[in-house]
Short mmCIF file of C-alpha atoms in Angstrom, two decimals:
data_model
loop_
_atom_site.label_atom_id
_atom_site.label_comp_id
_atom_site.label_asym_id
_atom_site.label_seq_id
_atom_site.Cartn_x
_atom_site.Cartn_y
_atom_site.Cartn_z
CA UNK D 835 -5.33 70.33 208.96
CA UNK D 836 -8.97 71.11 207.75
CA UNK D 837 -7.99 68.93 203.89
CA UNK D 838 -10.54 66.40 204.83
CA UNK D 839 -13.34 67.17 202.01
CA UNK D 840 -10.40 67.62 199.26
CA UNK D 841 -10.57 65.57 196.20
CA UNK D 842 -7.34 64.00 195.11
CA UNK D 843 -7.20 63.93 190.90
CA UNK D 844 -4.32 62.03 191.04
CA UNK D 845 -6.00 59.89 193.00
CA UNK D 846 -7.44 58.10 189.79
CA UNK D 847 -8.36 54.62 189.94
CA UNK D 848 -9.75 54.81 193.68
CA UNK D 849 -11.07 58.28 194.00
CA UNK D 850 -11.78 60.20 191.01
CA UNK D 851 -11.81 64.03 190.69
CA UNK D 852 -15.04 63.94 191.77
CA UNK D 853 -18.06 61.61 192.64
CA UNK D 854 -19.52 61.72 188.88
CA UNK D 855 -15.69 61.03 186.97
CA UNK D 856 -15.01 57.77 187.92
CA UNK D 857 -15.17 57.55 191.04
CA UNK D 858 -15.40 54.00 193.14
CA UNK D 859 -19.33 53.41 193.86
CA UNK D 860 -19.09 52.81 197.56
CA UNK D 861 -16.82 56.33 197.62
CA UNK D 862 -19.40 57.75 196.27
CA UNK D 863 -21.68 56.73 198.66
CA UNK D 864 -19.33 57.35 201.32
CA UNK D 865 -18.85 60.97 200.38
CA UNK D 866 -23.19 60.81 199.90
CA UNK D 867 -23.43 59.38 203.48
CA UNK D 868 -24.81 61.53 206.40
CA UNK D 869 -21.99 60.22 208.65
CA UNK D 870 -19.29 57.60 208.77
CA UNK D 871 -21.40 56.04 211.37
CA UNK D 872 -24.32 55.50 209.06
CA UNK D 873 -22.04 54.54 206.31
CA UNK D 874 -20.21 51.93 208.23
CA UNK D 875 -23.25 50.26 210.01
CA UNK D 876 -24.23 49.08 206.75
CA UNK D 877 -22.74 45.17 206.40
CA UNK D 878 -23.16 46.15 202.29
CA UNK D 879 -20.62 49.26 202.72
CA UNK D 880 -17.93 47.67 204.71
CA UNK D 881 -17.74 44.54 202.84
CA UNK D 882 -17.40 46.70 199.32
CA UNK D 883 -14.48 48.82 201.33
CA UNK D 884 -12.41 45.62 202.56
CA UNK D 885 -13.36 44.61 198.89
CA UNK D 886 -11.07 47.34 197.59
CA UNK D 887 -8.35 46.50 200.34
CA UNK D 888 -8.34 42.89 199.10
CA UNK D 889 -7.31 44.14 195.50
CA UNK D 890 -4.75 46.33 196.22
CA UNK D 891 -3.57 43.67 198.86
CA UNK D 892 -3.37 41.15 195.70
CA UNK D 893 -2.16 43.14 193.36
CA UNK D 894 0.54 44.72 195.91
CA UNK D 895 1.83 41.68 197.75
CA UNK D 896 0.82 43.80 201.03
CA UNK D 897 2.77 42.44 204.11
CA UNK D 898 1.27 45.39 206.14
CA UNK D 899 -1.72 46.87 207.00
CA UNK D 900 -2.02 50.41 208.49
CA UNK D 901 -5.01 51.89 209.71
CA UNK D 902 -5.51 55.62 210.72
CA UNK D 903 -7.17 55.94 214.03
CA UNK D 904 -9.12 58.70 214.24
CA UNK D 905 -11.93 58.67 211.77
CA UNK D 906 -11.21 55.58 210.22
CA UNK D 907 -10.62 53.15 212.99
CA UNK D 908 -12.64 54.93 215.55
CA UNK D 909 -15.52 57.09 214.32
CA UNK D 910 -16.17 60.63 216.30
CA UNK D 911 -19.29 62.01 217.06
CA UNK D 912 -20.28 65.06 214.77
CA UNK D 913 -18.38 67.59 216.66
CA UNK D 914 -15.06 69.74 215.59
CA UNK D 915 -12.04 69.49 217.66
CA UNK D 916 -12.90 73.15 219.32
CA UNK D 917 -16.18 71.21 220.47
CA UNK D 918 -14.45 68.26 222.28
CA UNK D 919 -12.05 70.55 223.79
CA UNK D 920 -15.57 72.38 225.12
CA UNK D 921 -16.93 69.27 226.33
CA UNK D 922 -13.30 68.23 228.32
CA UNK D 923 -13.10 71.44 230.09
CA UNK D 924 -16.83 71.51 231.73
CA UNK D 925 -16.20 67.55 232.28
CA UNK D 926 -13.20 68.43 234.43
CA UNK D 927 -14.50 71.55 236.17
CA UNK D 928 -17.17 69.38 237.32
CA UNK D 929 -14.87 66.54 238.48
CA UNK D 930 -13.02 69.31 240.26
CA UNK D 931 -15.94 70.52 241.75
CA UNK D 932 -17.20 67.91 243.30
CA UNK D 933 -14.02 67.04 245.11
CA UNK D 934 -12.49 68.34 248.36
CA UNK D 935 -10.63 71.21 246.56
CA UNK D 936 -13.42 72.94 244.41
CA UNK D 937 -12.48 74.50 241.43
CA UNK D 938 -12.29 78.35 241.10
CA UNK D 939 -12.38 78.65 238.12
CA UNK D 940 -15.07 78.56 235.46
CA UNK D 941 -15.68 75.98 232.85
CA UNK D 942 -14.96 79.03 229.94
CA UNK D 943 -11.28 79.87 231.86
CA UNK D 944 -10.67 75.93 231.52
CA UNK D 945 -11.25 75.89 228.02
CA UNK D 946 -9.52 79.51 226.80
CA UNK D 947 -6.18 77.40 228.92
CA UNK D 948 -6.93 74.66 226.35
CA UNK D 949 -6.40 77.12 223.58
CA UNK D 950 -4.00 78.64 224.79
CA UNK D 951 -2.03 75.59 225.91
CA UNK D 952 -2.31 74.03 222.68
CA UNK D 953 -0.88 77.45 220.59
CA UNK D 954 2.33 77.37 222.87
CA UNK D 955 2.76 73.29 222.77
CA UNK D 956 2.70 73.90 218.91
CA UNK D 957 4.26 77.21 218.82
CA UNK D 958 7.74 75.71 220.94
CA UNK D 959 8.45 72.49 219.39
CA UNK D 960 11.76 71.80 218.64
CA UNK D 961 11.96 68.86 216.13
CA UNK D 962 9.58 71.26 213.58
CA UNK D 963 11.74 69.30 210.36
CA UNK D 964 10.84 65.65 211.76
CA UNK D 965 6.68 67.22 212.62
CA UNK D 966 4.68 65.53 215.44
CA UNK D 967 2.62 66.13 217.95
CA UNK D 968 3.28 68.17 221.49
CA UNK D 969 2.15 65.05 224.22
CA UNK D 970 -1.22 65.48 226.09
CA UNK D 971 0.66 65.43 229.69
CA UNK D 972 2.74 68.83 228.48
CA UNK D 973 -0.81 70.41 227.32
CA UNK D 974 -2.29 69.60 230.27
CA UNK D 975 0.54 71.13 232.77
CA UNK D 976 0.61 74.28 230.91
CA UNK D 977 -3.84 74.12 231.31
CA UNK D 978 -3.59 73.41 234.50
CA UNK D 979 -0.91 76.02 235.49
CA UNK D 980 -2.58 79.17 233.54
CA UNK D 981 -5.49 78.09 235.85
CA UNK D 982 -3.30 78.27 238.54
CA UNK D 983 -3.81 74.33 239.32
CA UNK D 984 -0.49 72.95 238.76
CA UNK D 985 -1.31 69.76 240.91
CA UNK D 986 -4.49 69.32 238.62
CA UNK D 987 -2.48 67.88 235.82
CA UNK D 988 -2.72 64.51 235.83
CA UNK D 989 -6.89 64.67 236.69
CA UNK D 990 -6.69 67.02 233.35
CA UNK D 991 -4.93 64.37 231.21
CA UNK D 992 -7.26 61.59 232.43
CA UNK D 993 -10.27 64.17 231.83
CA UNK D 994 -9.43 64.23 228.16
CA UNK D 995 -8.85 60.78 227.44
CA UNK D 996 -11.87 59.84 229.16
CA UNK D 997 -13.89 62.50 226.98
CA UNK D 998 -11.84 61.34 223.83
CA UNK D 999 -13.22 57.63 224.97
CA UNK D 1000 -16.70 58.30 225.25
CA UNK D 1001 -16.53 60.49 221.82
CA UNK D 1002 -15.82 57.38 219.63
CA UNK D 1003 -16.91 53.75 218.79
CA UNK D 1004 -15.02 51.19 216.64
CA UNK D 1005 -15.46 50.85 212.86
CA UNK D 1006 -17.10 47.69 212.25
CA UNK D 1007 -14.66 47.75 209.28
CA UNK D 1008 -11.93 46.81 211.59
CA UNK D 1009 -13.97 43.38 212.12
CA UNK D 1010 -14.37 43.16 208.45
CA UNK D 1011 -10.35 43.63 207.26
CA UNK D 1012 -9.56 40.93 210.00
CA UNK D 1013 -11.54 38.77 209.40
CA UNK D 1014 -10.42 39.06 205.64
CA UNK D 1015 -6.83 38.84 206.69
CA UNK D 1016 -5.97 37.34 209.20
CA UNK D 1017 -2.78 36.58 208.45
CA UNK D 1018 -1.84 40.43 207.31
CA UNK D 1019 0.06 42.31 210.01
CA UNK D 1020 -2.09 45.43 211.46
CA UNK D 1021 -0.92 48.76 213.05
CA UNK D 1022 -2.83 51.85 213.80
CA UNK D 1023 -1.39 55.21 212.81
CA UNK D 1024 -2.26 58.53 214.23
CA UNK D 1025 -1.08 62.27 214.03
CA UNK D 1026 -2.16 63.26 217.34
CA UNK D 1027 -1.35 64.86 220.63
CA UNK D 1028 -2.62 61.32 222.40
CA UNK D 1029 0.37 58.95 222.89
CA UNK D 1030 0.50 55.35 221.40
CA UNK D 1031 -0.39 54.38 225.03
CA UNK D 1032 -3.21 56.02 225.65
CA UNK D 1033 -4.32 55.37 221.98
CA UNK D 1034 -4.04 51.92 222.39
CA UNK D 1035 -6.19 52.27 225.94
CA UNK D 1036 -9.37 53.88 223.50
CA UNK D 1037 -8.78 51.03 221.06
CA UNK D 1038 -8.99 48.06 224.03
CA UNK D 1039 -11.61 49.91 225.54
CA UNK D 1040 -13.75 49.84 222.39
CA UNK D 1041 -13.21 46.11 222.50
CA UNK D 1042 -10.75 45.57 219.27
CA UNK D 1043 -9.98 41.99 218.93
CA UNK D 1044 -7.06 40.29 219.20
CA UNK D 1045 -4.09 40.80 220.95
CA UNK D 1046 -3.22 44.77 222.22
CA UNK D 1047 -2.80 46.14 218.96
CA UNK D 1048 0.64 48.17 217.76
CA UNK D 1049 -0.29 52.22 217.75
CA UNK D 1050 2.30 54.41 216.79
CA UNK D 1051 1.71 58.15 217.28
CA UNK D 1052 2.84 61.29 216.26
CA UNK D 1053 2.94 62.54 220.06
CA UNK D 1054 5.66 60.04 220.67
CA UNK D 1055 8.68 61.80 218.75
CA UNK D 1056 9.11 59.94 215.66
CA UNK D 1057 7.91 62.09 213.49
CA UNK D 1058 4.65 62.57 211.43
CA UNK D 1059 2.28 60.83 209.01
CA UNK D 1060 1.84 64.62 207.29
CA UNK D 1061 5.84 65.00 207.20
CA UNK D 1062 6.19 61.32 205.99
CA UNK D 1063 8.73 60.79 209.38
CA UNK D 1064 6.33 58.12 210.71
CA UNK D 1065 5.87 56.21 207.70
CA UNK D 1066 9.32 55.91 207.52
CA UNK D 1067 9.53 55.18 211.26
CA UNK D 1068 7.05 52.34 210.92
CA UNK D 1069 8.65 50.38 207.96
CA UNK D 1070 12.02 50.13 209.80
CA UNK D 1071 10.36 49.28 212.85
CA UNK D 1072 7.86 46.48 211.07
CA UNK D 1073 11.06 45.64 209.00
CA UNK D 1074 8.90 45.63 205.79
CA UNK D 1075 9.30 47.56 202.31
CA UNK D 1076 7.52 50.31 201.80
CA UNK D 1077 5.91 49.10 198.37
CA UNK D 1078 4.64 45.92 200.62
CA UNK D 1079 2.84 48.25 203.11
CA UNK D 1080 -0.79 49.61 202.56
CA UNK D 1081 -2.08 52.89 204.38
CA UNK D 1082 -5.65 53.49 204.76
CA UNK D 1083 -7.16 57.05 206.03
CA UNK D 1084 -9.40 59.63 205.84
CA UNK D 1085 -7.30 62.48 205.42
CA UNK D 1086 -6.37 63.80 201.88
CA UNK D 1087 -2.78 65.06 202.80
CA UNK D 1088 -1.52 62.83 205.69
CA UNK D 1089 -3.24 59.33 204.84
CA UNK D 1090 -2.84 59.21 201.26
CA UNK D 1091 -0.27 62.11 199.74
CA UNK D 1092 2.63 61.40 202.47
CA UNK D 1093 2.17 57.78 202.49
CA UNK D 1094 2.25 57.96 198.87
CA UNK D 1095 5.57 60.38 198.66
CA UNK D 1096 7.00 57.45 201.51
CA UNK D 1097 6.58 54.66 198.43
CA UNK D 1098 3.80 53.30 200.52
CA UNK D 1099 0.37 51.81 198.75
CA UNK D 1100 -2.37 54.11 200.27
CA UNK D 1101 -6.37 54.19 200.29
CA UNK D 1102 -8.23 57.21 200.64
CA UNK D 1103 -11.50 57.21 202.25
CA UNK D 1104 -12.55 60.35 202.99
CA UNK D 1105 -15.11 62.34 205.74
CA UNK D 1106 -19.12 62.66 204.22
CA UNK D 1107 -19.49 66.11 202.97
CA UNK D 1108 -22.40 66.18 205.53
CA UNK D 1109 -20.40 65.43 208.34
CA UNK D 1110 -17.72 67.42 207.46
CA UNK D 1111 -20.78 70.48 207.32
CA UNK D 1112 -22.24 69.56 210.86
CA UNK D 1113 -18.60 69.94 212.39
CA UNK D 1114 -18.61 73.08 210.96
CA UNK D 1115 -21.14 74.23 212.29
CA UNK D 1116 -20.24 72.38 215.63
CA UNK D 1117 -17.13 74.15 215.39
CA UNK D 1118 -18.93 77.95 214.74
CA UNK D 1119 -21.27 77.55 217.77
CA UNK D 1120 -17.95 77.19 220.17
CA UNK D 1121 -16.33 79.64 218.74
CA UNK D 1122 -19.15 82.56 219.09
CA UNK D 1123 -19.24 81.47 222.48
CA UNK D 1124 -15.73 81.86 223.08
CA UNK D 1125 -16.23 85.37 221.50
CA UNK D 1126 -19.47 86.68 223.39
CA UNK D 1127 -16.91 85.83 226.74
CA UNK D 1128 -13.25 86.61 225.38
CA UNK D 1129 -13.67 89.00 222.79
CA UNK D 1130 -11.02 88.48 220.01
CA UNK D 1131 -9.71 85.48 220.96
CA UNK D 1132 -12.56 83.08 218.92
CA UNK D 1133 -9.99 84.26 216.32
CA UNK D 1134 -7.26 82.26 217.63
CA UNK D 1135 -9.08 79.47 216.88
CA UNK D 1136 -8.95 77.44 213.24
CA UNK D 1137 -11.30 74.58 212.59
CA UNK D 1138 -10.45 71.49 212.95
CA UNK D 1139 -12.47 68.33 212.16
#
């Protein structure tokens, strides 16, 4: 998963080989930025993005818009994956321990379950050919039960989705392609152990415009934006023809390469290199803690942005 400071050479037109051959001005810049945050909270960067959109809209006949969620439609905090999971597990330890049945557990036991959950959701799925996502609500019974909390489950599940809540604000780029096209049909895409549901609970809670918007999700077993299932999935579903439909991500292999190998029209628009470093190193704090108080098992752990 960790593709997100890959340049694509094929790429061309859009994104270059590398900030100096070709590359789009306002990519460079993006890739220059110190976050997407910084980059998008500049009016003079988002209109030169939904710029870009508009061409390949026009020259494309696009009947569809999709938008990646995480990192394109909602911008994270400078943390790694290993970090939020460190953040959700002292969150609900607390929540637990202020209520009438105290946890016994530590917030360190909470987040080794997380890992350990997440290895065995991955590790057992059974559609591997169509890819996806194991659910949330199967991570957080297996959590739950290695800490010997079964009847925790649910508290877990609303733990994390509060934490992933709190993480993220909207891209004021959102604003920006609507208001640009407001007639162009608009989903959100995301390959990602959240449901469409509770996706689409972040979104309205980050106060998207418009009507409850459609979120399809790799979590809810129709395949994958990396495995190209959900592309496919989508175009049936939104009864439009692949060529018609434009994809727009941050991720080299998922947002752009699959939608690409699906026939779709695709827009790359990748992590800062800065940003990318700081959840790194967000990423390599965790996991020397997790080895100073379970020995090897940091090792189990691969970085994710």
């Amino acid at each position: 998963m960790d593709r997100h400071g890959e340049i694509d050479s094929v790429a061309g037109r859009e994104i270059g080989a590398s900030p100096l051959q070709g590359q789009a001005p306002y990519l460079a810049k993006l890739k220059a930025a110190a976050s997407l945050r910084s980059f998008y909270d500049d009016p003079t960067n988002c209109s030169a993005v939904v710029d870009a959109i508009s061409r390949i809209v026009a020259a494309k006949s696009i009947k569809l818009l999709s938008i990646d969620v995480f990192d394109t439609a909602l911008l994270r905090s400078a943390t790694s994956e290993l970090g939020r999971f460190c953040s959700v597990s002292d969150r609900f330890h607390r929540s637990l321990s202020s209520s009438d049945t105290a946890a016994d557990f530590e917030p360190e036991d909470a987040l080794l379950a997380r890992i350990i959950a997440s290895r065995a959701a991955y590790g057992m799925q059974r559609n591997t050919a169509l890819g996806g996502d194991p659910p949330l609500d199967a991570i957080a019974g297996t959590v739950c039960a290695l800490l010997n909390r079964p009847d925790t489950a649910a508290l877990y599940a609303e733990t994390e989705l509060e934490c992933e809540t709190r993480d993220v604000s909207l891209n004021p780029l959102i604003a920006g392609i609507r208001d640009r096209f407001p007639g162009l049909r608009l989903v959100f895409l995301s390959d990602m152990y959240l449901g469409s549901r509770q996706i689409s609970k972040i979104l309205t809670a980050k106060n998207i415009s418009g009507r409850r918007p459609k979120v399809y999700s790799s979590a809810d077993g129709h395949g994958s934006k990396a495995g190209g299932g959900m592309f496919e999935h989508v175009a049936r579903s939104m009864r439009v023809t692949p060529r018609h439909a434009l994809h727009i991500g941050d991720n080299l292999q998922s947002d752009y390469r699959a939608a690409k190998r699906c026939g779709w029209q695709s827009l790359y628009l990748p992590l800062p290199d800065e940003e990318l470093r700081a959840r790194r190193r967000s990423f390599a704090k965790i996991r020397a803690r997790i080895d100073r108080f379970a020995g090897g098992l940091g090792h189990e752990c691969g970085f994710t942005p």
